[in-house]
XYZ file of C-alpha atoms in Angstrom:
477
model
C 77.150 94.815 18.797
C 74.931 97.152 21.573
C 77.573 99.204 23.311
C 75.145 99.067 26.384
C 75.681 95.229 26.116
C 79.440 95.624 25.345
C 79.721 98.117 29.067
C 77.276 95.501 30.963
C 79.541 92.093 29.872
C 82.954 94.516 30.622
C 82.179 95.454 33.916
C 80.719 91.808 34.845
C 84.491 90.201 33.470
C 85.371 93.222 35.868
C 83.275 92.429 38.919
C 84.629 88.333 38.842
C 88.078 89.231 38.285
C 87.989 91.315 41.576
C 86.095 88.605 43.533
C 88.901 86.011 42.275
C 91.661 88.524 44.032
C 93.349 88.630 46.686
C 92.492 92.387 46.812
C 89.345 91.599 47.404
C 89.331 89.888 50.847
C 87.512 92.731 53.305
C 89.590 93.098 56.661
C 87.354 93.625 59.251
C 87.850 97.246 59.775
C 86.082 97.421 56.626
C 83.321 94.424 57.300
C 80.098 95.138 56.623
C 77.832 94.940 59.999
C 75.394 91.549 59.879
C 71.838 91.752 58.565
C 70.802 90.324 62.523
C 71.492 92.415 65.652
C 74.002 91.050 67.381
C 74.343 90.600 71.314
C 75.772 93.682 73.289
C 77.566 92.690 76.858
C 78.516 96.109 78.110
C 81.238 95.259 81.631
C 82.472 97.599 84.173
C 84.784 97.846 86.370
C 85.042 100.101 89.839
C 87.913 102.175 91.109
C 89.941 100.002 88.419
C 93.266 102.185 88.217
C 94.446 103.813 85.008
C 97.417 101.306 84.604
C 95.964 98.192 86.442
C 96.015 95.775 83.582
C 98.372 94.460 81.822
C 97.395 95.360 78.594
C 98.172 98.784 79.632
C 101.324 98.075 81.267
C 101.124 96.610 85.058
C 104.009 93.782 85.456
C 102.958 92.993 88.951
C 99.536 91.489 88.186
C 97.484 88.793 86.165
C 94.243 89.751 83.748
C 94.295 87.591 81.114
C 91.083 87.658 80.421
C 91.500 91.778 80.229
C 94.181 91.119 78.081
C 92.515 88.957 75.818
C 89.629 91.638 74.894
C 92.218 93.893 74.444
C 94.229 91.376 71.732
C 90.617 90.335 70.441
C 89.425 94.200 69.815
C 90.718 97.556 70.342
C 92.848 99.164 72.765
C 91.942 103.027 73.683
C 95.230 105.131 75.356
C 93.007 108.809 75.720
C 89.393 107.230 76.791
C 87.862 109.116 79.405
C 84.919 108.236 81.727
C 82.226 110.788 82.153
C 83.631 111.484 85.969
C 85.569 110.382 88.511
C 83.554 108.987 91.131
C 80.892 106.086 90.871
C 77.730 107.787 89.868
C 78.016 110.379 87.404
C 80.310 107.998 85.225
C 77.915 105.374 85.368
C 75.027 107.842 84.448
C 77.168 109.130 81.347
C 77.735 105.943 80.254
C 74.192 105.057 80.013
C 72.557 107.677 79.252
C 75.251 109.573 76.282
C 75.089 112.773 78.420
C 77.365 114.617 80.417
C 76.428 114.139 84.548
C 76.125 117.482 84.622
C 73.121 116.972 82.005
C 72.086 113.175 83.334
C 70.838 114.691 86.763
C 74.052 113.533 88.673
C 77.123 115.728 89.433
C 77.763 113.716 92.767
C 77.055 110.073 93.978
C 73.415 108.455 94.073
C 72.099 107.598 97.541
C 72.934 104.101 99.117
C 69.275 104.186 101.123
C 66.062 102.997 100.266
C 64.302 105.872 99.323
C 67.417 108.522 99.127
C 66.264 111.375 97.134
C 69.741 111.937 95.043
C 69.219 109.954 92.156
C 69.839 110.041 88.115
C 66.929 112.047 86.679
C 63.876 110.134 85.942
C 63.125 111.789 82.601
C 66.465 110.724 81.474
C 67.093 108.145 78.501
C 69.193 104.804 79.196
C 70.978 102.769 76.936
C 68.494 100.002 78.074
C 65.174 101.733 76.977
C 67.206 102.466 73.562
C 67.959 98.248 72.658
C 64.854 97.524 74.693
C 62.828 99.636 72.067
C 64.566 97.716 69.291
C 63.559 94.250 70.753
C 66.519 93.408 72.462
C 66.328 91.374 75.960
C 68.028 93.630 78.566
C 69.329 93.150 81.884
C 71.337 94.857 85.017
C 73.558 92.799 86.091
C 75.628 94.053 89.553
C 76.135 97.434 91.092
C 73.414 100.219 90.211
C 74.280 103.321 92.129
C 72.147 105.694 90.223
C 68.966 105.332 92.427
C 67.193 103.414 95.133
C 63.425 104.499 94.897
C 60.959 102.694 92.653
C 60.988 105.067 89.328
C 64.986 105.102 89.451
C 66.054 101.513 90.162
C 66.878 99.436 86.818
C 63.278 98.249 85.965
C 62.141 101.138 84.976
C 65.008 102.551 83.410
C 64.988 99.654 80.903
C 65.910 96.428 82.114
C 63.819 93.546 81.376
C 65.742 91.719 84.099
C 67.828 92.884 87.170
C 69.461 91.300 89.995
C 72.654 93.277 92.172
C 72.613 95.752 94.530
C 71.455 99.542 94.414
C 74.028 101.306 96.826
C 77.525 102.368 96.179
C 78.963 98.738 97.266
C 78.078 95.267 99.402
C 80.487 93.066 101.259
C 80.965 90.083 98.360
C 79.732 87.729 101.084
C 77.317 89.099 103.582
C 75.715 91.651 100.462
C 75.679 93.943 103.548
C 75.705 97.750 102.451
C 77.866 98.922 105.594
C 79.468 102.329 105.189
C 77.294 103.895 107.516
C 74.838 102.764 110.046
C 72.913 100.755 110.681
C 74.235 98.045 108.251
C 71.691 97.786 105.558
C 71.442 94.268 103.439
C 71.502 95.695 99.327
C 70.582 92.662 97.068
C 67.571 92.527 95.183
C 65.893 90.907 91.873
C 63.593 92.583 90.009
C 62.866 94.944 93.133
C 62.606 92.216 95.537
C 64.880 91.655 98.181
C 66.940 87.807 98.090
C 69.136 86.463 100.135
C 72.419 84.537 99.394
C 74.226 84.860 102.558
C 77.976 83.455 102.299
C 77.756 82.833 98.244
C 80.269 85.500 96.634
C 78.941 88.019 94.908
C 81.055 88.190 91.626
C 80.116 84.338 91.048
C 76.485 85.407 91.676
C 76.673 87.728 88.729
C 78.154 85.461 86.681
C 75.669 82.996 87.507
C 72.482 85.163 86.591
C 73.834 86.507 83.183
C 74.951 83.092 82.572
C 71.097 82.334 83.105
C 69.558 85.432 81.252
C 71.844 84.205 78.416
C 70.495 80.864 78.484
C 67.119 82.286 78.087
C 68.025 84.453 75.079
C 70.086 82.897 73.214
C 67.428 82.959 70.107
C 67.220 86.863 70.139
C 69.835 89.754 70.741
C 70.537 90.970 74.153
C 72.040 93.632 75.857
C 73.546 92.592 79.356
C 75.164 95.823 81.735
C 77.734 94.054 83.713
C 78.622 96.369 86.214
C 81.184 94.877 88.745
C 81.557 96.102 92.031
C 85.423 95.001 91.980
C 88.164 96.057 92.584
C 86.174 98.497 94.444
C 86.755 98.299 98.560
C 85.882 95.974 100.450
C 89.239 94.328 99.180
C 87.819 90.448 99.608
C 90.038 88.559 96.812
C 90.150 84.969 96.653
C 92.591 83.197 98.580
C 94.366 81.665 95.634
C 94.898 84.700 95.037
C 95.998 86.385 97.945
C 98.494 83.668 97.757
C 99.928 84.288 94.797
C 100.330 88.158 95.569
C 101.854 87.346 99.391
C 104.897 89.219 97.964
C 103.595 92.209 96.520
C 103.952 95.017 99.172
C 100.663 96.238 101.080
C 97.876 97.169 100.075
C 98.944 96.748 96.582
C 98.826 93.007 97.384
C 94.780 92.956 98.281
C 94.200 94.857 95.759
C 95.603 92.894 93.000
C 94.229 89.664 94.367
C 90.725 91.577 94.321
C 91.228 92.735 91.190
C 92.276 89.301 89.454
C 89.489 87.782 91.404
C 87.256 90.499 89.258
C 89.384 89.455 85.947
C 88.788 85.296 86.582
C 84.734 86.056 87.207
C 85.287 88.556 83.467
C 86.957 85.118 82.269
C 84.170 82.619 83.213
C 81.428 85.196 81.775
C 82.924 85.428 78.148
C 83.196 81.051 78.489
C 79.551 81.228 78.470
C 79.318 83.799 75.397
C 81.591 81.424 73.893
C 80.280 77.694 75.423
C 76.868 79.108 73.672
C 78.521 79.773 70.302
C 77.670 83.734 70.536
C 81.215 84.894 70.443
C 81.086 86.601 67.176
C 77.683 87.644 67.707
C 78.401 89.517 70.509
C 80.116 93.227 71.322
C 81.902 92.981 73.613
C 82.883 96.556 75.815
C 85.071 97.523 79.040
C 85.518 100.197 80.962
C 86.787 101.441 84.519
C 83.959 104.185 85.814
C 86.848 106.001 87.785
C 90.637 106.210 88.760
C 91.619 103.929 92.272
C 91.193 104.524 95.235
C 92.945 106.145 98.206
C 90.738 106.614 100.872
C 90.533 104.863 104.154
C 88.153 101.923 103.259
C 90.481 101.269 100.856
C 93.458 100.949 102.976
C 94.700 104.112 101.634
C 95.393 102.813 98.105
C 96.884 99.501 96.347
C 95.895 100.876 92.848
C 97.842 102.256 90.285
C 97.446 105.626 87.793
C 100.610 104.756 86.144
C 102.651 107.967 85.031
C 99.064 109.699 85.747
C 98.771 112.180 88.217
C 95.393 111.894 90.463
C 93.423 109.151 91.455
C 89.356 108.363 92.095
C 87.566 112.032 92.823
C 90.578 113.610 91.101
C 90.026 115.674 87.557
C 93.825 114.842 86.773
C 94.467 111.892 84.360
C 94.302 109.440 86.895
C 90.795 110.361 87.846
C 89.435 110.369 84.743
C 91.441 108.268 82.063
C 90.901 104.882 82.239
C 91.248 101.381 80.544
C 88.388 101.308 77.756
C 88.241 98.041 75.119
C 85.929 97.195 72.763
C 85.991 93.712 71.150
C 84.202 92.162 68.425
C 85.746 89.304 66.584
C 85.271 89.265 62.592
C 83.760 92.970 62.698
C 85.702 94.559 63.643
C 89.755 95.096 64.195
C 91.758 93.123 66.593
C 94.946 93.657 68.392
C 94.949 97.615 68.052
C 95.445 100.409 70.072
C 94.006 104.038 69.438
C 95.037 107.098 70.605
C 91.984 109.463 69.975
C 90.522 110.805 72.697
C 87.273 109.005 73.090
C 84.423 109.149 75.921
C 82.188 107.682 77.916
C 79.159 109.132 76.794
C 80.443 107.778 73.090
C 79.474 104.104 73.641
C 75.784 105.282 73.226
C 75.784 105.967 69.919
C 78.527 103.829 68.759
C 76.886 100.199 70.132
C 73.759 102.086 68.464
C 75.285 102.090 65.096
C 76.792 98.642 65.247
C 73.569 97.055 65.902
C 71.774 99.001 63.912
C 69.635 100.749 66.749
C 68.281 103.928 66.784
C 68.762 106.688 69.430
C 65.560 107.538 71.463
C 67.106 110.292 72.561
C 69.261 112.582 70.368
C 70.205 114.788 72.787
C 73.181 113.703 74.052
C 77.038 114.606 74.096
C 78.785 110.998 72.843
C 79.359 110.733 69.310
C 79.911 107.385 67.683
C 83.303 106.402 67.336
C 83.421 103.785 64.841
C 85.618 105.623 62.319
C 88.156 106.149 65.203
C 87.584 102.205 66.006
C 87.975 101.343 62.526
C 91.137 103.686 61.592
C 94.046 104.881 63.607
C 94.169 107.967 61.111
C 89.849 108.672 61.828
C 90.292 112.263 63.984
C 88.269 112.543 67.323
C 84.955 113.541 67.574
C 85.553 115.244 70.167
C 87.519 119.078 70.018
C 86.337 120.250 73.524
C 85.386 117.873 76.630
C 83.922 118.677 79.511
C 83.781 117.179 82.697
C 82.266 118.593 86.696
C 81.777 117.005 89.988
C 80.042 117.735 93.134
C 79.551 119.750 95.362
C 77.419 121.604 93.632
C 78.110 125.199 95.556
C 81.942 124.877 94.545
C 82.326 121.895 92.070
C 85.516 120.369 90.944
C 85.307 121.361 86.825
C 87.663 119.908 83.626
C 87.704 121.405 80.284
C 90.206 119.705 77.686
C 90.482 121.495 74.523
C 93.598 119.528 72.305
C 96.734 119.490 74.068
C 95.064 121.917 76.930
C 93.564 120.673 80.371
C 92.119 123.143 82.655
C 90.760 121.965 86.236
C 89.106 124.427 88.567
C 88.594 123.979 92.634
C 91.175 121.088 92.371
C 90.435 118.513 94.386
C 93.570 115.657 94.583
C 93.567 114.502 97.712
C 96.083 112.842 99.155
C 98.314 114.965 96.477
C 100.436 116.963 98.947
C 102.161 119.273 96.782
C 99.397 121.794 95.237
C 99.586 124.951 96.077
C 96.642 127.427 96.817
C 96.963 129.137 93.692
C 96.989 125.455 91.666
C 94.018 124.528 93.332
C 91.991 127.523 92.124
C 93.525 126.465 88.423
C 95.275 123.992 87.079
C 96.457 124.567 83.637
C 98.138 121.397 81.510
C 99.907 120.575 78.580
C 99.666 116.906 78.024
C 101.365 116.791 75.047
C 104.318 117.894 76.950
C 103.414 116.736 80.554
C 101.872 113.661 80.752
C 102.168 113.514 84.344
C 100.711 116.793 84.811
C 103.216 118.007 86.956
C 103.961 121.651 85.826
C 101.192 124.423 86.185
C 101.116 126.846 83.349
C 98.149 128.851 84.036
C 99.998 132.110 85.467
C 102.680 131.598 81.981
C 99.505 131.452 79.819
C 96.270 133.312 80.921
C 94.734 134.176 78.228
C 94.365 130.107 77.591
C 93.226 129.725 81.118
C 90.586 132.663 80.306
C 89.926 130.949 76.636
C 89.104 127.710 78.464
C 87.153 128.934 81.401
C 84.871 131.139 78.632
C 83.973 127.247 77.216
C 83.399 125.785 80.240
C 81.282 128.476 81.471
C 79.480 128.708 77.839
C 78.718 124.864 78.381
C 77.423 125.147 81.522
C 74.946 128.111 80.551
C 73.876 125.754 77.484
C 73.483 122.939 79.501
C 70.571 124.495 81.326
C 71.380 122.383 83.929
C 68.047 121.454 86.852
C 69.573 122.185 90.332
C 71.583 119.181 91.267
C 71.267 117.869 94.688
C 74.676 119.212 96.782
C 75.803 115.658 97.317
C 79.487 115.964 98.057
C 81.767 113.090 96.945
C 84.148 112.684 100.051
C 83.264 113.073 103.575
C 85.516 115.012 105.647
C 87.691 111.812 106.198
C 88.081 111.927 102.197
C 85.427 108.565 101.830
C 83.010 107.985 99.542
C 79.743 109.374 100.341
C-alpha cells in the first residue's frame, strides 16, 4: 500500500477522533474571532471612584448592570486610565497615546471656540473603525474640543449628539461652572433643545436609534456618560432608597445607580436586537471621584486607595475597567496585570480585525492578558503627567515602584513638603500608599526620574497649553 496514503487515512482517523472528544470543545479564551466584524460599544464613566461598584467591592450600593459585564467578561484589578482628570484620559483612550503625546496634559475648554483642545493631527479610535466601514457615533460628554476641526465630526464620528464642555445639568443641559450659563447640547454641530428631558435617558435614546439604523453592519458607539460626575441629580427612586446612607455619599450613590440603570437599559437594546454576542462590550472610569466643592466635597469612594480625581496616587488613576464579550471571549474573570487606557486601541483593533491608522501610539493590545491570567503585561514602565504645564504633576510606575513628582492630593492633609516634591511607593507592600520611601531608596527615585525624564525628551512633546486642572478653590477648570 502507498505509505503517503497510509499517513493521509492515519491522520484523518486522527483528525475525527479528536472532533468526537470532549478535548476538543474550544473554551472561549481560545475561540477563534468571527469571519464578520462585530459591533464595538465602548462606555464611560466620570469621576466613577476606584471601589464604587460592586464588582469591586462597595456593599453600600446597587450596579447590577456593572456587575453583570463584569460576570459576563473580564474583571481588571491594576487598569489604569491615561490621567486623572476628564480630558487627558479621554484623549488616551481614543487616541492609544499618552496625553502628554495626544495634545492634552490638562482639561479641554468648556467655550465655544476655547483654544485648549486635543490636537487636530491626532488619530481617534473613530477614524480607525470608520476607515474599516464601521458606523460610528459620540454618544454624551466630549470634552476634548469645542471649535469646528476638534468637535466629534471630524474626529470620526459619523453621528454625534451630547455636549462638548466638561459637564451639563441632566435637565436644563446648561454648562454652568462659570458665567454666564452657557446651554452645551448639540447634534451633529447643531445646537437642540430638550429642556426638562434627562440627559442620561437622552443618550440612551439616540444610541438606541443609531443602533436601529445599523443593525445590518458593525458599529462602533463611544458612550461617554457624564455620571456620576457633579451635578449630583439622581433619580428620586433612588435617592429614596439611599435616604440612609450618610451625606454626600447618599447623592452620590443614587447618581451613580441612576448612571448604572441608563448602562442597564442600553445593553436591553444590544440584546432586544439580538447583537449581544456580536458586540464588545468595554467600561471604564476616566478618573478617581471627586472631592471638590461642586461635588459636595466627596460621596465617592477609592477604596484602600490613597488619592482621588487630580491625584497621581491609586485613587486618581486606577479605576474599574471590564471588557465583555459573550462566546469570545472569557467570562467571570478577574486579571491582575497592569493594563492601560491607551491599550483598548489596539486590543478592540485586533478583535475586530481592524487595522491601526496610526502606529504610533503607547497601548499595546492586551488580548493575551484577557485571554490568560498567566499572559505577563505589556507594559514594564508607565507613564503618566498632568497640567500645569510650568510644574506638572508626573507618575512613573516601573513593577512594584511608583514615583509621583509635584504631588498634588488635595484634600490629603498629611504630606509633607519633602513628599510632595517625591513620592516614592512600593505597592506590592503598600497598597495604600501610605509610607514614603524615596529618602530610604534614592538611587530608585533617581533610576525612575532618569525614565520619566528620558520619556519626556522622546516624546517630543508640542508646547501644551498651561491649562491648570483645579482653580484655586481646588474645582475643575
Amino acid at each position: 500500500m502507498n505509505l503517503k496514503f497510509v499517513l493521509v487515512k492515519y491522520f484523518l482517523r486522527l483528525l475525527i477522533a479528536l472532533l468526537l472528544s470532549p478535548l476538543s470543545v474550544l473554551h472561549a479564551a481560545d475561540a477563534p474571532l468571527p469571519a464578520s466584524k462585530p459591533n464595538i460599544i465602548v462606555i464611560v464613566t466620570d469621576d466613577q471612584g476606584a471601589a464604587d461598584a460592586g464588582c469591586y467591592g462597595a456593599k453600600d450600593l446597587l450596579t447590577p448592570n456593572i456587575d453583570a459585564i463584569a460576570a459576563h467578561g473580564v474583571r481588571f484589578t491594576q487598569f489604569y486610565a491615561g490621567a486623572p482628570v476628564c480630558s487627558p484620559s479621554r484623549a488616551a483612550l481614543l487616541t492609544g497615546r499618552y496625553p502628554l503625546r495626544a495634545g492634552l496634559i490638562g482639561n479641554a475648554s468648556s467655550e465655544p471656540n476655547g483654544k485648549a483642545a486635543m490636537g487636530v493631527e491626532q488619530v481617534t479610535m473613530a477614524q480607525m473603525f470608520r476607515a474599516a466601514g464601521y458606523a460610528t457615533a459620540h454618544i454624551g460628554k466630549w470634552h476634548l474640543g469645542f471649535t469646528h476641526e476638534t468637535m466629534p465630526n471630524a474626529k470620526g464620528f459619523d453621528y454625534s449628539f451630547g455636549h462638548m464642555g466638561g459637564c451639563i445639568d441632566n435637565y436644563s443641559h446648561f454648562f454652568y461652572w462659570e458665567g454666564p450659563n452657557r446651554h452645551d447640547l448639540y447634534r451633529n454641530g447643531v445646537e437642540v433643545f430638550y429642556p426638562g428631558r434627562y440627559f442620561a435617558d437622552l443618550m440612551v435614546e439616540e444610541a438606541s436609534g443609531f443602533m436601529d439604523q445599523n443593525k445590518a453592519k458593525p458599529f462602533f458607539i463611544y458612550f461617554a456618560l457624564n455620571m456620576p460626575h457633579y451635578p449630583y441629580q439622581g433619580e428620586v427612586k433612588w435617592l429614596e432608597h439611599y435616604k440612609g446612607l450618610p451625606y454626600p455619599r447618599n447623592l452620590y450613590a443614587a447618581f451613580l445607580s441612576s448612571c448604572d440603570d441608563r448602562i442597564g437599559a442600553l445593553l436591553k437594546k444590544v440584546d432586544d436586537l439580538g447583537l449581544r454576542e456580536q458586540t464588545i462590550i468595554v467600561l471604564q472610569s476616566d478618573n478617581g471621584h471627586s472631592t471638590e466643592e461642586r461635588a459636595h466635597f466627596g460621596g465617592g469612594s477609592a477604596g484602600a486607595y490613597r488619592g482621588q480625581k487630580f491625584s497621581l496616587f491609586e485613587g486618581g488613576i486606577r479605576l474599574p475597567g471590564l471588557i465583555s464579550w459573550p462566546g469570545h471571549l472569557p467570562q467571570g474573570e478577574v486579571r491582575g496585570q497592569v493594563v492601560h487606557a491607551c491599550d483598548w486601541m489596539p486590543t478592540l483593533g485586533e478583535l475586530a480585525g481592524v487595522k491601526l491608522l496610526n502606529a504610533d501610539i503607547d497601548g499595546r493590545s492586551i488580548l493575551p492578558v484577557i485571554r490568560s491570567a498567566e499572559a505577563p503585561s505589556p507594559h514594564e514602565v508607565l507613564h503618566w503627567l498632568v497640567g500645569p504645564a510650568k510644574k506638572p504633576q508626573w507618575a512613573v510606575r516601573e513593577g512594584d515602584w511608583k514615583l509621583i513628582a509635584n504631588v498634588q492630593s488635595s484634600p490629603d492633609t498629611d504630606l509633607t513638603a519633602a513628599d510632595k516634591q517625591f513620592f516614592l511607593s512600593n505597592l506590592a507592600t503598600d497598597i495604600s500608599e501610605k509610607t514614603n520611601h524615596a529618602a530610604e531608596h534614592p538611587e530608585i527615585v533617581q533610576r525612575l526620574r532618569k525614565l520619566h525624564d528620558d520619556w519626556f525628551a522622546a516624546s517630543k512633546p508640542s508646547t501644551p497649553a498651561d491649562s491648570p486642572s483645579q482653580d484655586a478653590k481646588g474645582n475643575e477648570k
